[in-house]
Tab-separated table of C-alpha atoms and ligand atoms in Angstrom:
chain	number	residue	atom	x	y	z
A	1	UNK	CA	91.862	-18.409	21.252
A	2	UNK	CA	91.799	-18.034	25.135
A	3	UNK	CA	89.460	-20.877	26.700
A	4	UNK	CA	89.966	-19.515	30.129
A	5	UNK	CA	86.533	-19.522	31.602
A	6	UNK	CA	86.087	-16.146	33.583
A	7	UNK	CA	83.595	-15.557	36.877
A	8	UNK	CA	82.260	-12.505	37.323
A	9	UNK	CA	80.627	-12.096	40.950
A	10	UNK	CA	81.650	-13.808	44.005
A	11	UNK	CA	79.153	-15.162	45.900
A	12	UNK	CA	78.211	-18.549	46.773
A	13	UNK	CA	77.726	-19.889	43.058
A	14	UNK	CA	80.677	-17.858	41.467
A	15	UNK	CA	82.599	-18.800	44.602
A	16	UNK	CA	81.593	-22.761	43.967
A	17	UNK	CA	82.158	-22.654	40.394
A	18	UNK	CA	85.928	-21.417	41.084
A	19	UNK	CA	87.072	-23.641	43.117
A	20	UNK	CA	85.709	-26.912	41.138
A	21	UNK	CA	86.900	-25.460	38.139
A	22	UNK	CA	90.649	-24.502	39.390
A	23	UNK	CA	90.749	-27.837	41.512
A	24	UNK	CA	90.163	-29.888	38.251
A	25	UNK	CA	93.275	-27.480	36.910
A	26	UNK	CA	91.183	-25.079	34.812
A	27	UNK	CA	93.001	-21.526	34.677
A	28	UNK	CA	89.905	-20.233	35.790
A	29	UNK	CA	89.741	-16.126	36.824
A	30	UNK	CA	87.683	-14.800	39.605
A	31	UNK	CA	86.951	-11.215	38.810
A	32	UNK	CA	85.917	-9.136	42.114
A	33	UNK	CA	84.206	-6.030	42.643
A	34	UNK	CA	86.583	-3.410	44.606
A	35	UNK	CA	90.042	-3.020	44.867
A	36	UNK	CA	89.725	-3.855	49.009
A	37	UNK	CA	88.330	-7.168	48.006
A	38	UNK	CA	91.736	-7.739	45.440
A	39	UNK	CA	93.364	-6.895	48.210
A	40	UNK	CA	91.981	-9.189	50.945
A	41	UNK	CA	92.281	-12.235	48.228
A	42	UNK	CA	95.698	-11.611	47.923
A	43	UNK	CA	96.256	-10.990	51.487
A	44	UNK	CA	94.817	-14.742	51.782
A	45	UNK	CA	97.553	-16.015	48.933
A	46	UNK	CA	94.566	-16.252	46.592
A	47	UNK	CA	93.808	-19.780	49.160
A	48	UNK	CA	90.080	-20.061	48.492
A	49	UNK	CA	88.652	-22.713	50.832
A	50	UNK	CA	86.287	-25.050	49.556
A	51	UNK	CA	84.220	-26.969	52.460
A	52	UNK	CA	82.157	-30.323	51.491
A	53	UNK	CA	80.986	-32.256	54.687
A	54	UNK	CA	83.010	-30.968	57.355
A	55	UNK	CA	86.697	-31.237	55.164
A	56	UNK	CA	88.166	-28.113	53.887
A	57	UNK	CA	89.890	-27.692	50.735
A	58	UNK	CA	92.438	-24.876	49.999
A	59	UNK	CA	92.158	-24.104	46.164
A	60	UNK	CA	94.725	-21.938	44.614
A	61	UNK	CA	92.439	-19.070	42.440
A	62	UNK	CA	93.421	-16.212	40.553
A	63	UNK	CA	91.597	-13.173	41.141
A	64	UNK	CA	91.760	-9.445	39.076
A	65	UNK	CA	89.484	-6.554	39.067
A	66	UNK	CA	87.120	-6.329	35.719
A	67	UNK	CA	89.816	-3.464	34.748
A	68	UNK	CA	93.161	-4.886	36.203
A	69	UNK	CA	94.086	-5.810	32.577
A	70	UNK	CA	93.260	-5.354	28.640
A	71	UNK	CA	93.258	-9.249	28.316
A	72	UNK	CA	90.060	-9.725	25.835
A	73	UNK	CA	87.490	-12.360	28.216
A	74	UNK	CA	86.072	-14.228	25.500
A	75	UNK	CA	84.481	-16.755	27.868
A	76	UNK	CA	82.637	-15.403	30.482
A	77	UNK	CA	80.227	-16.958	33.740
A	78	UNK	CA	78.160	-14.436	35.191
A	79	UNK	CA	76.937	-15.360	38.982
A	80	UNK	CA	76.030	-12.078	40.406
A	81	UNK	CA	72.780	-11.593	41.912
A	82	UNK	CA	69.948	-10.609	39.384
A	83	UNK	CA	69.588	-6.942	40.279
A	84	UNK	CA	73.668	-6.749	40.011
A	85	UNK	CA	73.918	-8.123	36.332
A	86	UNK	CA	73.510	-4.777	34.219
A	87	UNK	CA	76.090	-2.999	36.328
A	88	UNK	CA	79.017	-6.012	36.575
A	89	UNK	CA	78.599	-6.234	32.907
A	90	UNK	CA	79.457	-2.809	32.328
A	91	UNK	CA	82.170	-2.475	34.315
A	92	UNK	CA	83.810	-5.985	32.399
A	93	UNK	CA	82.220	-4.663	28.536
A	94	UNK	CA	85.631	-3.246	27.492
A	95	UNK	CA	87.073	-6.413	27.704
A	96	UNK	CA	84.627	-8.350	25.789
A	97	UNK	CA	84.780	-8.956	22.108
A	98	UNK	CA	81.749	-9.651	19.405
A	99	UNK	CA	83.114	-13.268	20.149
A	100	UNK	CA	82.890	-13.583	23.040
A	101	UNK	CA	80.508	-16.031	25.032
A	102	UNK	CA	78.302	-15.349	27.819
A	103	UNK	CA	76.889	-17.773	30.546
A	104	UNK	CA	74.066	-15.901	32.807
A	105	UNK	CA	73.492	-18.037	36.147
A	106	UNK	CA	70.508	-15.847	37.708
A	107	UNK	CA	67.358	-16.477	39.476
A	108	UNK	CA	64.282	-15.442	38.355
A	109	UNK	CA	63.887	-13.932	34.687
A	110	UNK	CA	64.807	-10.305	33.293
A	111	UNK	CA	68.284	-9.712	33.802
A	112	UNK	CA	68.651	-12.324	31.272
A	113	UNK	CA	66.661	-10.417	28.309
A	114	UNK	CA	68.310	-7.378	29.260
A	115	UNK	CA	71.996	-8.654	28.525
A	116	UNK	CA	70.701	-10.350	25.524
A	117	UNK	CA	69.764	-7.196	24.099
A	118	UNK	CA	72.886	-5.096	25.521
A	119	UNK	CA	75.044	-7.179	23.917
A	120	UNK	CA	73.306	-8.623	21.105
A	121	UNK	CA	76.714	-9.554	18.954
A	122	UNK	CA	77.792	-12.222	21.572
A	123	UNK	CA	76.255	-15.446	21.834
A	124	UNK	CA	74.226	-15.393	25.419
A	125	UNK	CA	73.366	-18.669	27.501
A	126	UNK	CA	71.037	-18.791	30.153
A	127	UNK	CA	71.126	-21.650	32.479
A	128	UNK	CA	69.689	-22.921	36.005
A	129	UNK	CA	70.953	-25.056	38.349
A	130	UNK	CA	70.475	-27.002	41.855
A	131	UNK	CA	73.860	-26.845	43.116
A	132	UNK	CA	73.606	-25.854	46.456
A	133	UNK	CA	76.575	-23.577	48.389
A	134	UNK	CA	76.539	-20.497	50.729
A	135	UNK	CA	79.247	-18.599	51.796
A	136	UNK	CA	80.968	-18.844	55.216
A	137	UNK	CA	83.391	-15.909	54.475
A	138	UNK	CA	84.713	-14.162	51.798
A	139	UNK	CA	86.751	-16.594	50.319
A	140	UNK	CA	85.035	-19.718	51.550
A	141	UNK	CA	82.040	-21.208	50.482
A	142	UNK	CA	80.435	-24.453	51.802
A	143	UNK	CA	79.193	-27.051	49.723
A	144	UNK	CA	76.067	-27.778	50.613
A	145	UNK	CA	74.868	-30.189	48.039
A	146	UNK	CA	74.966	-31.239	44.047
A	147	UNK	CA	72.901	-30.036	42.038
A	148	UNK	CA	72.584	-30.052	38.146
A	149	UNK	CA	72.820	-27.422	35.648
A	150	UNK	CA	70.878	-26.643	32.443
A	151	UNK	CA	71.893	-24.417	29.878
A	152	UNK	CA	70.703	-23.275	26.817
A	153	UNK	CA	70.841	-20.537	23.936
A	154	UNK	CA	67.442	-18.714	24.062
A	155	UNK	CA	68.085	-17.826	20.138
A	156	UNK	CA	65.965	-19.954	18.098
A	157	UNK	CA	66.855	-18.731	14.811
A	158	UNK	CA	67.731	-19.694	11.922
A	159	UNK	CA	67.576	-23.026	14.324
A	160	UNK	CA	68.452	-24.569	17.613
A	161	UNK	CA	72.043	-23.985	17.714
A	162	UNK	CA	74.156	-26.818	19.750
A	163	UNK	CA	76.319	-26.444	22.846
A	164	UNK	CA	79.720	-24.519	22.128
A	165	UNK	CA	82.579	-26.969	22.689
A	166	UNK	CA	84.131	-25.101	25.649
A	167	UNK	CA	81.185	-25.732	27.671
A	168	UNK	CA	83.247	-29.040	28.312
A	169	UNK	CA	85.622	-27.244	30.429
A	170	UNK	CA	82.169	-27.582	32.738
A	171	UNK	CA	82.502	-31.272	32.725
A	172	UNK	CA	86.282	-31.353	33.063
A	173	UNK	CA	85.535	-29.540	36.280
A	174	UNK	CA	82.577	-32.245	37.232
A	175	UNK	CA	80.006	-29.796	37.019
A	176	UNK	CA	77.069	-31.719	36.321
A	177	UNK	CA	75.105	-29.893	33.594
A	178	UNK	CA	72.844	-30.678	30.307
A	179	UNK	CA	72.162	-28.881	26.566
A	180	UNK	CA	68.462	-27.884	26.935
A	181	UNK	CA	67.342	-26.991	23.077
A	182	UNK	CA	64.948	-24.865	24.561
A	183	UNK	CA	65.918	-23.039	28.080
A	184	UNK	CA	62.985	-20.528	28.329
A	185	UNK	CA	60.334	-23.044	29.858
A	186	UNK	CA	63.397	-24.242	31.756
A	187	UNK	CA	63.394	-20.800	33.394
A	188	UNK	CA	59.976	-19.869	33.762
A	189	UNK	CA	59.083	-23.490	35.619
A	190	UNK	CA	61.554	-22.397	37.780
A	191	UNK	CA	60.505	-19.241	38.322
A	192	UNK	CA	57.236	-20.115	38.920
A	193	UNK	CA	58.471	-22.318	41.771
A	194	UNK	CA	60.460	-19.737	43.007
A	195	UNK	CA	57.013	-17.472	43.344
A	196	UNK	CA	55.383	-20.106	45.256
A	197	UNK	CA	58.552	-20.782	47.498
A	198	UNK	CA	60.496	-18.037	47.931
A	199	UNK	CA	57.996	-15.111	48.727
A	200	UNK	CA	55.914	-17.358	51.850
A	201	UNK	CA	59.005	-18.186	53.274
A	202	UNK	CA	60.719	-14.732	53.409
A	203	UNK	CA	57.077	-13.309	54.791
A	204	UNK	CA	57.045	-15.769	57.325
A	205	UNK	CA	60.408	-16.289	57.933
A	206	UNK	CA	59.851	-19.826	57.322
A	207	UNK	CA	61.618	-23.214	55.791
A	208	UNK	CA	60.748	-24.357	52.657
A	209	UNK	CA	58.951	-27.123	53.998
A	210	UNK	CA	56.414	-24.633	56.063
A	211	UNK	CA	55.581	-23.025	52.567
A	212	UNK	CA	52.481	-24.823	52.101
A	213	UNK	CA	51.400	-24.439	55.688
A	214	UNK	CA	52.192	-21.015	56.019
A	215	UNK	CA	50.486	-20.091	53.081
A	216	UNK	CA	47.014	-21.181	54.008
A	217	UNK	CA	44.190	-21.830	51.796
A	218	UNK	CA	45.762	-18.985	49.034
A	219	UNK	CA	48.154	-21.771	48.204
A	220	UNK	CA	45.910	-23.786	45.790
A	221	UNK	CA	44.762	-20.715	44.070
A	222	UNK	CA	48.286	-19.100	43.542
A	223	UNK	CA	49.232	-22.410	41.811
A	224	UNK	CA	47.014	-21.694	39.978
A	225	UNK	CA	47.601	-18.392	38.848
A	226	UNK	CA	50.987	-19.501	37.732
A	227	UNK	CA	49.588	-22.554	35.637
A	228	UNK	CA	48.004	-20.063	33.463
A	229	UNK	CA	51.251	-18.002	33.396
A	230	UNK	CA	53.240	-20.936	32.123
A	231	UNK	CA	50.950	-22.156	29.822
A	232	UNK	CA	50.677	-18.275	28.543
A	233	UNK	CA	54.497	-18.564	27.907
A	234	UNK	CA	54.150	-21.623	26.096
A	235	UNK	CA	55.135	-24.259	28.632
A	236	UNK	CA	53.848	-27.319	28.161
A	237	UNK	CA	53.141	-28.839	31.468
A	238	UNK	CA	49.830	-30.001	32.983
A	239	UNK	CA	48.803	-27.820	36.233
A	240	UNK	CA	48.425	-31.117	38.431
A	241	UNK	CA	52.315	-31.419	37.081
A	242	UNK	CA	52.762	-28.016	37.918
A	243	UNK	CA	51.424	-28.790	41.510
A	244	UNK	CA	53.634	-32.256	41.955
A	245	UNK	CA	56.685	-29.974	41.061
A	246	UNK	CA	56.492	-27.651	43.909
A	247	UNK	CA	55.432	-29.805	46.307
A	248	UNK	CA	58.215	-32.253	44.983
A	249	UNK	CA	60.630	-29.189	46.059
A	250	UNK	CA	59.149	-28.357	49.345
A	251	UNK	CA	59.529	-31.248	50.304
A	252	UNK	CA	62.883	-31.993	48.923
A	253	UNK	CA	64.451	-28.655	50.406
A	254	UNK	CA	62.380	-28.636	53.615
A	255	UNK	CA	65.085	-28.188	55.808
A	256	UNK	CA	66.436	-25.368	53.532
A	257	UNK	CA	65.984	-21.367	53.731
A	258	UNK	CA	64.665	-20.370	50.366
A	259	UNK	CA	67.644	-18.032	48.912
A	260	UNK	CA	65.019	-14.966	48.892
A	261	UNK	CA	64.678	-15.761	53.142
A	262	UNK	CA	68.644	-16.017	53.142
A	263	UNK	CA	68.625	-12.226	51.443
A	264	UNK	CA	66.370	-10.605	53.998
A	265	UNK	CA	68.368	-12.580	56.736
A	266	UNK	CA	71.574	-11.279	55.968
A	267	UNK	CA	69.750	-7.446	54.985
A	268	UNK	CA	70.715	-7.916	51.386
A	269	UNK	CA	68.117	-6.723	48.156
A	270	UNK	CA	66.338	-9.223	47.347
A	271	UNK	CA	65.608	-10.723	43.750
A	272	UNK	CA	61.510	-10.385	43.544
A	273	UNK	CA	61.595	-7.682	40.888
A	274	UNK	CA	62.953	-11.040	39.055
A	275	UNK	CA	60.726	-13.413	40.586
A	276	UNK	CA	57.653	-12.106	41.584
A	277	UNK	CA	57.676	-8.593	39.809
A	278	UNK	CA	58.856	-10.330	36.375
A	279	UNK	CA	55.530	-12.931	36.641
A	280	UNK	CA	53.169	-9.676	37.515
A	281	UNK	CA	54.513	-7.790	34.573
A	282	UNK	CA	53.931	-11.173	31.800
A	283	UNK	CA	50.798	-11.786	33.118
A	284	UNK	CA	49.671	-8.116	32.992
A	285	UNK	CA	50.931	-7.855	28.969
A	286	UNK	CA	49.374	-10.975	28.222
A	287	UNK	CA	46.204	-9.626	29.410
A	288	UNK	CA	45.496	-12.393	32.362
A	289	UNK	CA	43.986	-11.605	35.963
A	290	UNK	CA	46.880	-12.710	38.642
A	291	UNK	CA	44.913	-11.875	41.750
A	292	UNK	CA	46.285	-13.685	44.064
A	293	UNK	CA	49.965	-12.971	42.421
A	294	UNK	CA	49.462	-9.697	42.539
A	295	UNK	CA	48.574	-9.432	46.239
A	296	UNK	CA	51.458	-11.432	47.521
A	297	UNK	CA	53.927	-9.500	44.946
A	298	UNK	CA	52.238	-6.271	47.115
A	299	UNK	CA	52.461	-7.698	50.705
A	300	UNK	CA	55.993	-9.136	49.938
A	301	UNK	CA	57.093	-5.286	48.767
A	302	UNK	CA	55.524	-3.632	51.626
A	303	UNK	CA	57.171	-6.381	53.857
A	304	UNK	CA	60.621	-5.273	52.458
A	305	UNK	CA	59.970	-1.569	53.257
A	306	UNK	CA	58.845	-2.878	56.685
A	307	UNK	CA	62.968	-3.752	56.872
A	308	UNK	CA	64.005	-1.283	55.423
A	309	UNK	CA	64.898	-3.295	52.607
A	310	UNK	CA	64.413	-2.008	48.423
A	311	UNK	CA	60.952	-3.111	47.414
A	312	UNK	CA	62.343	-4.231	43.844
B	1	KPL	O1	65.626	-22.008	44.163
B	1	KPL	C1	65.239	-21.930	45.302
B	1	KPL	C2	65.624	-20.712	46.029
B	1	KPL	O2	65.751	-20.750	47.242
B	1	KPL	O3	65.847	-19.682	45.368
B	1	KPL	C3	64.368	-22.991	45.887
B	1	KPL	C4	63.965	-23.939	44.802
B	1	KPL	C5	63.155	-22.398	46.502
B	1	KPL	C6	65.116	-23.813	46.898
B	1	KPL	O4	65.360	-23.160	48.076
């Protein structure tokens, strides 16, 4: 059976993810969106250039459109943006099989329970990681720092099912990642740091390390707010743990724009309908009052129709 791992989406993840797996000597596929973007890859000689502290790499990667071929994709790393999951997945479901494996790389939570149930034959990871990249051009991408990755099979029944073997190919290309039995808290502790982060810096147009600052005496309460979220999701964690987390991040990505910030910089949709939007909706259906959620989920929207930017 075909092992070769294939990306769908090139940004700065799917771009990252290439080049570490073809540099380790993984047949690895990049699968683009138009037939201009083929085009321009193979105008480049397929070179994708890989830049880590100032040296720059030229990796060799094989790129096809999701219908240049029949060829079944029986393993299959999704790093498209949240909002651009459903539709890359469509144009690629021809070429998947009731076999075939699916890794989902996205921020936020959503997309993620919406390919589970599209394709509910195939076994679907989620995962979340730290490593840090953005894109220079279209077939560069800077490495901006190493991160780790955690992946897991949301299906709990009959019981916790282990890592498929190919998920080794990961560590052949020295991607640093972990098994998580249970990846949903994973998620949601990550998306609730992404709702204290991500939505004060792209109002504010502010560092991470501002966040606290910026967000005034709301901050506390928000924290809050998605304390009770988590622990209404089943996620064990303390709310003075909760607190420690973010701040632990603030502080650790001070420096850094927030990737929600790095949308609205470069005009692009953002993800809160997967952030933001996806902790309004939970909290509503599990009957809990998310003031202070809710108001920054409204002044965030209204902020993106400000810019002329989709307020989901
Ligand atoms: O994940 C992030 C993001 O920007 O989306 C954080 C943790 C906020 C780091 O920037």
């Amino acid at each position: 059976m075909s092992e070769t791992p294939y990306i769908l989406g090139a940004g700065s993840l799917g771009l990252l993810w290439a080049a570490r797996c073809a540099r380790a000597g993984i047949d690895c596929r990049l699968i683009l969106r138009t037939p201009a973007a083929l085009r321009e890859w193979q105008d480049r000689d397929s070179v994708l250039l890989l830049e880590r502290q100032g040296a720059v790499e030229s990796i060799q990667v094989t790129a096809e459109l999701a219908d240049s071929s029949e060829t079944p994709i029986r393993r299959l790393i999704i790093t498209t943006k949240a909002w651009a999951v459903a539709g890359a997945l469509e144009s690629i479901a021809p070429r998947l099989r009731a076999d075939s494996q699916l890794v989902l790389l996205q921020n936020g939570l959503g997309s993620q329970q919406a390919v589970s149930e599209r394709f509910p034959t195939q076994r679907v990871l989620y995962a979340s990681t730290t490593d840090g990249a953005w894109k220079r051009a279209a077939n560069q991408v800077v490495w901006a720092g190493t991160g780790q990755t955690l992946l897991g099979d949301p299906r709990q029944e009959p019981a916790p099912a282990p890592a498929p073997e190919w998920l080794a190919l990961l560590t052949q290309a020295g991607i640093d990642w972990r098994w998580e039995r249970e990846i949903l808290p994973v998620l949601w502790l990550k998306l609730a740091i992404n709702c204290a982060i991500n939505p004060i810096t792209a109002l504010h147009d502010c560092p991470n390390g501002e966040v606290p600052e910026r967000a005034g005496p709301l901050f506390g309460p928000l924290l809050v707010e998605l304390h009770t979220l988590l622990a209404s999701q089943s996620v064990q964690l303390g709310q003075t743990e909760l607190i420690e987390r973010v701040h632990a991040v603030i502080q650790a990505t001070a420096a850094n724009s927030s990737s929600m910030r790095q949308d609205v910089h470069a005009g692009r949709r953002t993800e809160i309908d997967f952030i933001l939007g996806h902790a309004c909706r939970t909290a509503r259906l599990a009957g809990l009052t998310t003031p202070v959620l809710d108001a920054l989920h409204q002044q965030l929207q209204s902020h993106l129709i400000n810019l002329g930017l989709p307020p989901d």
